[in-house]
Amino acid sequence: HTVNKTIEEVRVKGEPSEISEQRLLMYHSAKNVLNTGMKLLGLTPLRKM
């Protein structure tokens, strides 16, 4: 899954879990915004690449 791969690549050693959780929430929020925007434009969002 792309988000899981990205989370692993950008994780900072020793980073507090609160920051990791906020970053994950940001990724999910961006995914939802892009998904909704594509639907509004009449496009079919990709489920995976």
PDB file of C-alpha atoms in Angstrom:
ATOM      1  CA  HIS A   1       0.000   0.000   0.000  1.00  0.00           C
ATOM      2  CA  THR A   2       1.436   3.355  -1.027  1.00  0.00           C
ATOM      3  CA  VAL A   3       0.588   5.175   2.211  1.00  0.00           C
ATOM      4  CA  ASN A   4       2.212   2.468   4.337  1.00  0.00           C
ATOM      5  CA  LYS A   5       5.343   2.577   2.171  1.00  0.00           C
ATOM      6  CA  THR A   6       5.487   6.369   2.417  1.00  0.00           C
ATOM      7  CA  ILE A   7       5.016   6.328   6.191  1.00  0.00           C
ATOM      8  CA  GLU A   8       7.955   3.936   6.537  1.00  0.00           C
ATOM      9  CA  GLU A   9      10.168   6.052   4.260  1.00  0.00           C
ATOM     10  CA  VAL A  10       9.506   9.385   5.983  1.00  0.00           C
ATOM     11  CA  ARG A  11       9.500   8.116   9.567  1.00  0.00           C
ATOM     12  CA  VAL A  12      12.078   9.820  11.747  1.00  0.00           C
ATOM     13  CA  LYS A  13      13.929   7.670  14.264  1.00  0.00           C
ATOM     14  CA  GLY A  14      12.905   8.602  17.788  1.00  0.00           C
ATOM     15  CA  GLU A  15       9.944  10.630  16.560  1.00  0.00           C
ATOM     16  CA  PRO A  16       7.103  10.891  19.098  1.00  0.00           C
ATOM     17  CA  SER A  17       4.075   8.759  18.231  1.00  0.00           C
ATOM     18  CA  GLU A  18       1.846  11.867  18.278  1.00  0.00           C
ATOM     19  CA  ILE A  19       3.732  13.269  15.286  1.00  0.00           C
ATOM     20  CA  SER A  20       3.544   9.965  13.414  1.00  0.00           C
ATOM     21  CA  GLU A  21      -0.195   9.783  14.050  1.00  0.00           C
ATOM     22  CA  GLN A  22      -0.694  13.373  12.853  1.00  0.00           C
ATOM     23  CA  ARG A  23       1.303  12.657   9.700  1.00  0.00           C
ATOM     24  CA  LEU A  24      -0.814   9.564   9.004  1.00  0.00           C
ATOM     25  CA  LEU A  25      -3.987  11.622   9.486  1.00  0.00           C
ATOM     26  CA  MET A  26      -2.627  14.197   7.018  1.00  0.00           C
ATOM     27  CA  TYR A  27      -2.038  11.482   4.377  1.00  0.00           C
ATOM     28  CA  HIS A  28      -5.523  10.066   4.832  1.00  0.00           C
ATOM     29  CA  SER A  29      -7.057  13.550   4.670  1.00  0.00           C
ATOM     30  CA  ALA A  30      -5.169  14.356   1.463  1.00  0.00           C
ATOM     31  CA  LYS A  31      -6.341  11.053  -0.039  1.00  0.00           C
ATOM     32  CA  ASN A  32      -9.950  11.888   0.814  1.00  0.00           C
ATOM     33  CA  VAL A  33      -9.694  15.412  -0.629  1.00  0.00           C
ATOM     34  CA  LEU A  34      -8.177  14.119  -3.879  1.00  0.00           C
ATOM     35  CA  ASN A  35     -10.791  11.359  -4.076  1.00  0.00           C
ATOM     36  CA  THR A  36     -13.671  13.814  -3.622  1.00  0.00           C
ATOM     37  CA  GLY A  37     -12.170  16.313  -6.078  1.00  0.00           C
ATOM     38  CA  MET A  38     -11.801  13.672  -8.773  1.00  0.00           C
ATOM     39  CA  LYS A  39     -15.407  12.548  -8.280  1.00  0.00           C
ATOM     40  CA  LEU A  40     -16.625  16.151  -8.559  1.00  0.00           C
ATOM     41  CA  LEU A  41     -14.750  16.430 -11.868  1.00  0.00           C
ATOM     42  CA  GLY A  42     -16.422  13.256 -13.113  1.00  0.00           C
ATOM     43  CA  LEU A  43     -13.252  11.175 -12.883  1.00  0.00           C
ATOM     44  CA  THR A  44     -12.893   7.730 -11.377  1.00  0.00           C
ATOM     45  CA  PRO A  45     -10.309   7.770  -8.565  1.00  0.00           C
ATOM     46  CA  LEU A  46      -7.685   5.031  -8.663  1.00  0.00           C
ATOM     47  CA  ARG A  47      -7.818   2.503  -5.854  1.00  0.00           C
ATOM     48  CA  LYS A  48      -4.167   1.540  -6.288  1.00  0.00           C
ATOM     49  CA  MET A  49      -1.312   2.066  -8.717  1.00  0.00           C
TER      50      MET A  49
END
